[in-house]
Amino acid sequence: MVYRSQSYWKTGTTLAVRAALGGLPIGGRVVLDKDRAATVAIARDLEMSITNKNHMMTVPSDGKVVKRYPISMGKASTPSWSGQFVIMNRLPATVFDTLDARARVDIASR
């Protein structure tokens, strides 16, 4: 399950989730045995901001910039946009393969 709130939770906020899954059939003859629950606390404030103009990612934490990284983005004919993004997955390395380019990238995120 993925859930994104409309605004960011403050550091230290506690979240409790309960999923009533006990008895739910999930395919074939498999049935979940019990409900599930989890409680988590929101850690430090950590966001990533992307700027297409200078191809940089800025990482602030608790109001202070902790790191800046050069990044690759779209080309002039198919530009990317600036703003805040959600990291969907992280890989130690991957190969980006498009119609006009192929490159091995270390520490890839999309």
mmCIF file of N, CA and C in Angstrom:
data_model
loop_
_atom_site.group_PDB
_atom_site.id
_atom_site.type_symbol
_atom_site.label_atom_id
_atom_site.label_comp_id
_atom_site.label_asym_id
_atom_site.label_seq_id
_atom_site.Cartn_x
_atom_site.Cartn_y
_atom_site.Cartn_z
ATOM 1 N N MET A 1 0.839 -1.164 0.000
ATOM 2 C CA MET A 1 0.000 0.000 0.000
ATOM 3 C C MET A 1 0.891 1.236 0.000
ATOM 4 N N VAL A 2 0.527 2.217 -0.768
ATOM 5 C CA VAL A 2 1.217 3.498 -0.775
ATOM 6 C C VAL A 2 0.192 4.571 -0.455
ATOM 7 N N TYR A 3 0.524 5.404 0.500
ATOM 8 C CA TYR A 3 -0.360 6.509 0.860
ATOM 9 C C TYR A 3 0.476 7.764 0.975
ATOM 10 N N ARG A 4 0.042 8.822 0.325
ATOM 11 C CA ARG A 4 0.719 10.120 0.424
ATOM 12 C C ARG A 4 -0.286 11.138 0.930
ATOM 13 N N SER A 5 0.053 11.767 2.046
ATOM 14 C CA SER A 5 -0.843 12.788 2.592
ATOM 15 C C SER A 5 -0.772 14.045 1.728
ATOM 16 N N GLN A 6 -1.755 14.899 1.870
ATOM 17 C CA GLN A 6 -1.792 16.126 1.078
ATOM 18 C C GLN A 6 -0.650 17.063 1.447
ATOM 19 N N SER A 7 -0.228 17.056 2.699
ATOM 20 C CA SER A 7 0.915 17.860 3.131
ATOM 21 C C SER A 7 1.853 16.955 3.937
ATOM 22 N N TYR A 8 3.098 17.381 4.109
ATOM 23 C CA TYR A 8 4.077 16.568 4.816
ATOM 24 C C TYR A 8 3.773 16.521 6.304
ATOM 25 N N TRP A 9 4.011 15.362 6.915
ATOM 26 C CA TRP A 9 3.862 15.244 8.358
ATOM 27 C C TRP A 9 5.069 15.865 9.041
ATOM 28 N N LYS A 10 4.857 16.448 10.200
ATOM 29 C CA LYS A 10 5.945 17.060 10.958
ATOM 30 C C LYS A 10 6.819 15.984 11.595
ATOM 31 N N THR A 11 8.105 16.295 11.758
ATOM 32 C CA THR A 11 9.038 15.398 12.428
ATOM 33 C C THR A 11 8.479 15.019 13.804
ATOM 34 N N GLY A 12 8.544 13.742 14.134
ATOM 35 C CA GLY A 12 8.059 13.270 15.427
ATOM 36 C C GLY A 12 6.615 12.816 15.439
ATOM 37 N N THR A 13 5.876 13.073 14.366
ATOM 38 C CA THR A 13 4.483 12.629 14.288
ATOM 39 C C THR A 13 4.445 11.099 14.317
ATOM 40 N N THR A 14 3.514 10.537 15.083
ATOM 41 C CA THR A 14 3.350 9.084 15.141
ATOM 42 C C THR A 14 2.153 8.685 14.292
ATOM 43 N N LEU A 15 2.349 7.668 13.457
ATOM 44 C CA LEU A 15 1.280 7.157 12.598
ATOM 45 C C LEU A 15 0.982 5.720 12.989
ATOM 46 N N ALA A 16 -0.278 5.387 13.080
ATOM 47 C CA ALA A 16 -0.696 4.014 13.349
ATOM 48 C C ALA A 16 -1.639 3.583 12.233
ATOM 49 N N VAL A 17 -1.376 2.422 11.677
ATOM 50 C CA VAL A 17 -2.185 1.902 10.574
ATOM 51 C C VAL A 17 -2.643 0.494 10.939
ATOM 52 N N ARG A 18 -3.910 0.213 10.696
ATOM 53 C CA ARG A 18 -4.437 -1.133 10.891
ATOM 54 C C ARG A 18 -5.135 -1.541 9.608
ATOM 55 N N ALA A 19 -4.781 -2.707 9.092
ATOM 56 C CA ALA A 19 -5.402 -3.228 7.879
ATOM 57 C C ALA A 19 -6.180 -4.492 8.240
ATOM 58 N N ALA A 20 -7.493 -4.450 8.035
ATOM 59 C CA ALA A 20 -8.357 -5.594 8.343
ATOM 60 C C ALA A 20 -8.244 -6.610 7.213
ATOM 61 N N LEU A 21 -7.224 -7.472 7.286
ATOM 62 C CA LEU A 21 -6.920 -8.407 6.211
ATOM 63 C C LEU A 21 -7.216 -9.861 6.561
ATOM 64 N N GLY A 22 -7.443 -10.146 7.836
ATOM 65 C CA GLY A 22 -7.694 -11.528 8.258
ATOM 66 C C GLY A 22 -8.852 -12.144 7.503
ATOM 67 N N GLY A 23 -8.607 -13.307 6.900
ATOM 68 C CA GLY A 23 -9.649 -13.998 6.147
ATOM 69 C C GLY A 23 -9.757 -13.562 4.695
ATOM 70 N N LEU A 24 -8.937 -12.606 4.267
ATOM 71 C CA LEU A 24 -8.995 -12.116 2.887
ATOM 72 C C LEU A 24 -8.327 -13.110 1.937
ATOM 73 N N PRO A 25 -9.064 -13.602 0.925
ATOM 74 C CA PRO A 25 -8.431 -14.490 -0.058
ATOM 75 C C PRO A 25 -7.538 -13.669 -0.993
ATOM 76 N N ILE A 26 -6.302 -14.153 -1.230
ATOM 77 C CA ILE A 26 -5.371 -13.393 -2.072
ATOM 78 C C ILE A 26 -4.928 -14.176 -3.305
ATOM 79 N N GLY A 27 -5.624 -15.243 -3.640
ATOM 80 C CA GLY A 27 -5.310 -15.995 -4.842
ATOM 81 C C GLY A 27 -5.216 -17.477 -4.558
ATOM 82 N N GLY A 28 -5.730 -18.259 -5.470
ATOM 83 C CA GLY A 28 -5.719 -19.702 -5.264
ATOM 84 C C GLY A 28 -6.469 -20.047 -3.994
ATOM 85 N N ARG A 29 -5.852 -20.857 -3.165
ATOM 86 C CA ARG A 29 -6.471 -21.233 -1.887
ATOM 87 C C ARG A 29 -5.846 -20.500 -0.710
ATOM 88 N N VAL A 30 -5.079 -19.461 -0.996
ATOM 89 C CA VAL A 30 -4.382 -18.725 0.051
ATOM 90 C C VAL A 30 -5.293 -17.670 0.654
ATOM 91 N N VAL A 31 -5.362 -17.683 1.981
ATOM 92 C CA VAL A 31 -6.158 -16.717 2.725
ATOM 93 C C VAL A 31 -5.264 -16.129 3.806
ATOM 94 N N LEU A 32 -5.260 -14.820 3.945
ATOM 95 C CA LEU A 32 -4.438 -14.201 4.984
ATOM 96 C C LEU A 32 -4.942 -14.623 6.357
ATOM 97 N N ASP A 33 -4.000 -14.897 7.256
ATOM 98 C CA ASP A 33 -4.362 -15.468 8.550
ATOM 99 C C ASP A 33 -4.850 -14.463 9.581
ATOM 100 N N LYS A 34 -4.408 -13.201 9.496
ATOM 101 C CA LYS A 34 -4.812 -12.240 10.524
ATOM 102 C C LYS A 34 -4.694 -10.809 10.006
ATOM 103 N N ASP A 35 -5.288 -9.892 10.753
ATOM 104 C CA ASP A 35 -5.161 -8.468 10.448
ATOM 105 C C ASP A 35 -3.716 -8.044 10.675
ATOM 106 N N ARG A 36 -3.331 -6.938 10.108
ATOM 107 C CA ARG A 36 -1.972 -6.424 10.269
ATOM 108 C C ARG A 36 -2.048 -5.010 10.816
ATOM 109 N N ALA A 37 -1.027 -4.624 11.586
ATOM 110 C CA ALA A 37 -0.963 -3.275 12.150
ATOM 111 C C ALA A 37 0.493 -2.830 12.206
ATOM 112 N N ALA A 38 0.701 -1.541 12.118
ATOM 113 C CA ALA A 38 2.055 -0.986 12.212
ATOM 114 C C ALA A 38 1.970 0.415 12.796
ATOM 115 N N THR A 39 2.985 0.770 13.549
ATOM 116 C CA THR A 39 3.106 2.113 14.098
ATOM 117 C C THR A 39 4.496 2.623 13.762
ATOM 118 N N VAL A 40 4.569 3.829 13.230
ATOM 119 C CA VAL A 40 5.861 4.422 12.866
ATOM 120 C C VAL A 40 5.895 5.879 13.319
ATOM 121 N N ALA A 41 7.113 6.389 13.482
ATOM 122 C CA ALA A 41 7.306 7.805 13.805
ATOM 123 C C ALA A 41 8.015 8.466 12.638
ATOM 124 N N ILE A 42 7.573 9.649 12.278
ATOM 125 C CA ILE A 42 8.188 10.396 11.186
ATOM 126 C C ILE A 42 9.558 10.888 11.652
ATOM 127 N N ALA A 43 10.574 10.580 10.874
ATOM 128 C CA ALA A 43 11.955 10.952 11.214
ATOM 129 C C ALA A 43 12.224 12.397 10.793
ATOM 130 N N ARG A 44 13.477 12.718 10.620
ATOM 131 C CA ARG A 44 13.873 14.096 10.301
ATOM 132 C C ARG A 44 13.241 14.588 9.004
ATOM 133 N N ASP A 45 13.157 15.884 8.860
ATOM 134 C CA ASP A 45 12.654 16.537 7.653
ATOM 135 C C ASP A 45 13.732 16.412 6.580
ATOM 136 N N LEU A 46 13.428 15.693 5.509
ATOM 137 C CA LEU A 46 14.397 15.488 4.431
ATOM 138 C C LEU A 46 13.651 15.506 3.106
ATOM 139 N N GLU A 47 13.902 16.527 2.307
ATOM 140 C CA GLU A 47 13.240 16.677 1.015
ATOM 141 C C GLU A 47 14.312 16.840 -0.053
ATOM 142 N N MET A 48 13.942 16.555 -1.284
ATOM 143 C CA MET A 48 14.842 16.768 -2.402
ATOM 144 C C MET A 48 14.163 17.691 -3.388
ATOM 145 N N SER A 49 14.875 18.704 -3.831
ATOM 146 C CA SER A 49 14.325 19.669 -4.761
ATOM 147 C C SER A 49 15.171 19.655 -6.035
ATOM 148 N N ILE A 50 14.506 19.577 -7.172
ATOM 149 C CA ILE A 50 15.172 19.484 -8.471
ATOM 150 C C ILE A 50 15.035 20.812 -9.207
ATOM 151 N N THR A 51 16.151 21.302 -9.763
ATOM 152 C CA THR A 51 16.122 22.522 -10.563
ATOM 153 C C THR A 51 16.652 22.195 -11.954
ATOM 154 N N ASN A 52 15.777 22.318 -12.941
ATOM 155 C CA ASN A 52 16.143 22.000 -14.319
ATOM 156 C C ASN A 52 17.124 23.020 -14.888
ATOM 157 N N LYS A 53 16.986 24.276 -14.483
ATOM 158 C CA LYS A 53 17.808 25.351 -15.040
ATOM 159 C C LYS A 53 19.305 25.070 -14.885
ATOM 160 N N ASN A 54 19.722 24.590 -13.702
ATOM 161 C CA ASN A 54 21.146 24.319 -13.486
ATOM 162 C C ASN A 54 21.435 22.825 -13.298
ATOM 163 N N HIS A 55 20.433 21.980 -13.512
ATOM 164 C CA HIS A 55 20.568 20.520 -13.393
ATOM 165 C C HIS A 55 21.187 20.120 -12.058
ATOM 166 N N MET A 56 20.543 20.602 -10.989
ATOM 167 C CA MET A 56 21.021 20.297 -9.643
ATOM 168 C C MET A 56 19.878 19.759 -8.786
ATOM 169 N N MET A 57 20.230 18.853 -7.870
ATOM 170 C CA MET A 57 19.312 18.401 -6.846
ATOM 171 C C MET A 57 19.847 18.925 -5.518
ATOM 172 N N THR A 58 18.989 19.595 -4.769
ATOM 173 C CA THR A 58 19.358 20.133 -3.465
ATOM 174 C C THR A 58 18.639 19.330 -2.393
ATOM 175 N N VAL A 59 19.393 18.936 -1.359
ATOM 176 C CA VAL A 59 18.818 18.152 -0.269
ATOM 177 C C VAL A 59 18.900 18.957 1.021
ATOM 178 N N PRO A 60 17.779 19.573 1.436
ATOM 179 C CA PRO A 60 17.765 20.261 2.726
ATOM 180 C C PRO A 60 17.229 19.333 3.811
ATOM 181 N N SER A 61 17.705 19.510 5.024
ATOM 182 C CA SER A 61 17.194 18.774 6.168
ATOM 183 C C SER A 61 17.047 19.751 7.323
ATOM 184 N N ASP A 62 15.858 19.809 7.873
ATOM 185 C CA ASP A 62 15.556 20.718 8.977
ATOM 186 C C ASP A 62 15.954 22.156 8.657
ATOM 187 N N GLY A 63 15.682 22.585 7.408
ATOM 188 C CA GLY A 63 15.909 23.969 7.010
ATOM 189 C C GLY A 63 17.314 24.313 6.543
ATOM 190 N N LYS A 64 18.254 23.362 6.567
ATOM 191 C CA LYS A 64 19.627 23.628 6.131
ATOM 192 C C LYS A 64 19.985 22.707 4.970
ATOM 193 N N VAL A 65 20.695 23.247 3.965
ATOM 194 C CA VAL A 65 21.121 22.426 2.837
ATOM 195 C C VAL A 65 22.239 21.496 3.308
ATOM 196 N N VAL A 66 22.035 20.189 3.148
ATOM 197 C CA VAL A 66 23.045 19.222 3.575
ATOM 198 C C VAL A 66 23.847 18.656 2.408
ATOM 199 N N LYS A 67 23.291 18.750 1.184
ATOM 200 C CA LYS A 67 23.995 18.210 0.028
ATOM 201 C C LYS A 67 23.408 18.779 -1.257
ATOM 202 N N ARG A 68 24.259 18.920 -2.251
ATOM 203 C CA ARG A 68 23.833 19.280 -3.614
ATOM 204 C C ARG A 68 24.472 18.284 -4.568
ATOM 205 N N TYR A 69 23.697 17.837 -5.547
ATOM 206 C CA TYR A 69 24.193 16.868 -6.518
ATOM 207 C C TYR A 69 23.912 17.368 -7.930
ATOM 208 N N PRO A 70 24.867 17.208 -8.842
ATOM 209 C CA PRO A 70 24.557 17.454 -10.252
ATOM 210 C C PRO A 70 23.719 16.275 -10.758
ATOM 211 N N ILE A 71 22.752 16.552 -11.590
ATOM 212 C CA ILE A 71 21.871 15.503 -12.100
ATOM 213 C C ILE A 71 21.683 15.655 -13.597
ATOM 214 N N SER A 72 21.239 14.593 -14.236
ATOM 215 C CA SER A 72 20.883 14.685 -15.648
ATOM 216 C C SER A 72 19.375 14.802 -15.741
ATOM 217 N N MET A 73 18.938 15.564 -16.730
ATOM 218 C CA MET A 73 17.500 15.748 -16.933
ATOM 219 C C MET A 73 17.227 15.715 -18.424
ATOM 220 N N GLY A 74 16.021 16.038 -18.811
ATOM 221 C CA GLY A 74 15.635 15.996 -20.213
ATOM 222 C C GLY A 74 16.455 16.906 -21.100
ATOM 223 N N LYS A 75 16.363 16.666 -22.380
ATOM 224 C CA LYS A 75 17.069 17.512 -23.349
ATOM 225 C C LYS A 75 16.169 18.674 -23.766
ATOM 226 N N ALA A 76 16.720 19.615 -24.512
ATOM 227 C CA ALA A 76 15.974 20.833 -24.879
ATOM 228 C C ALA A 76 14.655 20.511 -25.584
ATOM 229 N N SER A 77 14.632 19.479 -26.409
ATOM 230 C CA SER A 77 13.412 19.144 -27.149
ATOM 231 C C SER A 77 12.381 18.419 -26.281
ATOM 232 N N THR A 78 12.810 17.822 -25.172
ATOM 233 C CA THR A 78 11.897 17.137 -24.252
ATOM 234 C C THR A 78 12.321 17.460 -22.816
ATOM 235 N N PRO A 79 12.120 18.712 -22.395
ATOM 236 C CA PRO A 79 12.635 19.136 -21.091
ATOM 237 C C PRO A 79 11.918 18.486 -19.913
ATOM 238 N N SER A 80 12.645 18.312 -18.831
ATOM 239 C CA SER A 80 12.066 17.871 -17.563
ATOM 240 C C SER A 80 11.597 19.112 -16.818
ATOM 241 N N TRP A 81 10.886 18.913 -15.733
ATOM 242 C CA TRP A 81 10.402 20.051 -14.967
ATOM 243 C C TRP A 81 11.089 20.113 -13.609
ATOM 244 N N SER A 82 11.081 21.287 -13.038
ATOM 245 C CA SER A 82 11.651 21.496 -11.712
ATOM 246 C C SER A 82 10.587 21.232 -10.659
ATOM 247 N N GLY A 83 11.016 21.027 -9.411
ATOM 248 C CA GLY A 83 10.054 20.849 -8.325
ATOM 249 C C GLY A 83 10.454 19.749 -7.373
ATOM 250 N N GLN A 84 9.476 19.229 -6.646
ATOM 251 C CA GLN A 84 9.708 18.160 -5.693
ATOM 252 C C GLN A 84 9.198 16.850 -6.290
ATOM 253 N N PHE A 85 9.952 15.791 -6.063
ATOM 254 C CA PHE A 85 9.632 14.496 -6.631
ATOM 255 C C PHE A 85 9.648 13.433 -5.539
ATOM 256 N N VAL A 86 8.948 12.342 -5.772
ATOM 257 C CA VAL A 86 8.966 11.197 -4.871
ATOM 258 C C VAL A 86 9.883 10.148 -5.477
ATOM 259 N N ILE A 87 10.817 9.631 -4.676
ATOM 260 C CA ILE A 87 11.677 8.545 -5.163
ATOM 261 C C ILE A 87 10.864 7.264 -5.133
ATOM 262 N N MET A 88 10.716 6.638 -6.295
ATOM 263 C CA MET A 88 9.920 5.426 -6.403
ATOM 264 C C MET A 88 10.762 4.175 -6.182
ATOM 265 N N ASN A 89 11.999 4.196 -6.623
ATOM 266 C CA ASN A 89 12.900 3.084 -6.348
ATOM 267 C C ASN A 89 14.338 3.563 -6.442
ATOM 268 N N ARG A 90 15.234 2.820 -5.814
ATOM 269 C CA ARG A 90 16.656 3.145 -5.831
ATOM 270 C C ARG A 90 17.424 1.891 -6.198
ATOM 271 N N LEU A 91 18.377 2.035 -7.066
ATOM 272 C CA LEU A 91 19.187 0.903 -7.499
ATOM 273 C C LEU A 91 20.661 1.248 -7.346
ATOM 274 N N PRO A 92 21.498 0.277 -6.963
ATOM 275 C CA PRO A 92 22.936 0.565 -6.864
ATOM 276 C C PRO A 92 23.527 0.903 -8.230
ATOM 277 N N ALA A 93 22.970 0.334 -9.288
ATOM 278 C CA ALA A 93 23.410 0.639 -10.654
ATOM 279 C C ALA A 93 22.331 0.164 -11.618
ATOM 280 N N THR A 94 22.237 0.828 -12.757
ATOM 281 C CA THR A 94 21.295 0.412 -13.789
ATOM 282 C C THR A 94 21.787 0.928 -15.128
ATOM 283 N N VAL A 95 21.143 0.524 -16.196
ATOM 284 C CA VAL A 95 21.455 1.028 -17.531
ATOM 285 C C VAL A 95 20.213 1.729 -18.052
ATOM 286 N N PHE A 96 20.358 3.036 -18.334
ATOM 287 C CA PHE A 96 19.280 3.776 -18.967
ATOM 288 C C PHE A 96 19.432 3.581 -20.464
ATOM 289 N N ASP A 97 18.387 3.120 -21.105
ATOM 290 C CA ASP A 97 18.455 2.807 -22.525
ATOM 291 C C ASP A 97 17.272 3.477 -23.211
ATOM 292 N N THR A 98 17.557 4.497 -24.025
ATOM 293 C CA THR A 98 16.512 5.184 -24.769
ATOM 294 C C THR A 98 16.780 5.013 -26.246
ATOM 295 N N LEU A 99 15.976 5.632 -27.077
ATOM 296 C CA LEU A 99 16.158 5.500 -28.517
ATOM 297 C C LEU A 99 17.476 6.092 -29.005
ATOM 298 N N ASP A 100 17.957 7.124 -28.315
ATOM 299 C CA ASP A 100 19.170 7.793 -28.809
ATOM 300 C C ASP A 100 20.337 7.782 -27.814
ATOM 301 N N ALA A 101 20.211 7.076 -26.715
ATOM 302 C CA ALA A 101 21.307 7.071 -25.744
ATOM 303 C C ALA A 101 21.255 5.809 -24.890
ATOM 304 N N ARG A 102 22.429 5.379 -24.439
ATOM 305 C CA ARG A 102 22.530 4.239 -23.531
ATOM 306 C C ARG A 102 23.637 4.565 -22.557
ATOM 307 N N ALA A 103 23.368 4.504 -21.262
ATOM 308 C CA ALA A 103 24.381 4.867 -20.278
ATOM 309 C C ALA A 103 24.217 4.025 -19.017
ATOM 310 N N ARG A 104 25.339 3.590 -18.448
ATOM 311 C CA ARG A 104 25.338 2.906 -17.151
ATOM 312 C C ARG A 104 25.367 4.006 -16.085
ATOM 313 N N VAL A 105 24.482 3.885 -15.106
ATOM 314 C CA VAL A 105 24.377 4.906 -14.069
ATOM 315 C C VAL A 105 24.508 4.242 -12.708
ATOM 316 N N ASP A 106 25.414 4.767 -11.873
ATOM 317 C CA ASP A 106 25.539 4.286 -10.505
ATOM 318 C C ASP A 106 24.569 5.057 -9.620
ATOM 319 N N ILE A 107 24.064 4.421 -8.601
ATOM 320 C CA ILE A 107 23.134 4.998 -7.635
ATOM 321 C C ILE A 107 21.962 5.686 -8.367
ATOM 322 N N ALA A 108 21.218 4.901 -9.094
ATOM 323 C CA ALA A 108 20.107 5.421 -9.890
ATOM 324 C C ALA A 108 18.823 5.482 -9.086
ATOM 325 N N SER A 109 18.078 6.562 -9.233
ATOM 326 C CA SER A 109 16.763 6.716 -8.612
ATOM 327 C C SER A 109 15.792 7.171 -9.669
ATOM 328 N N ARG A 110 14.548 6.711 -9.538
ATOM 329 C CA ARG A 110 13.512 7.219 -10.440
ATOM 330 C C ARG A 110 12.283 7.538 -9.652
#
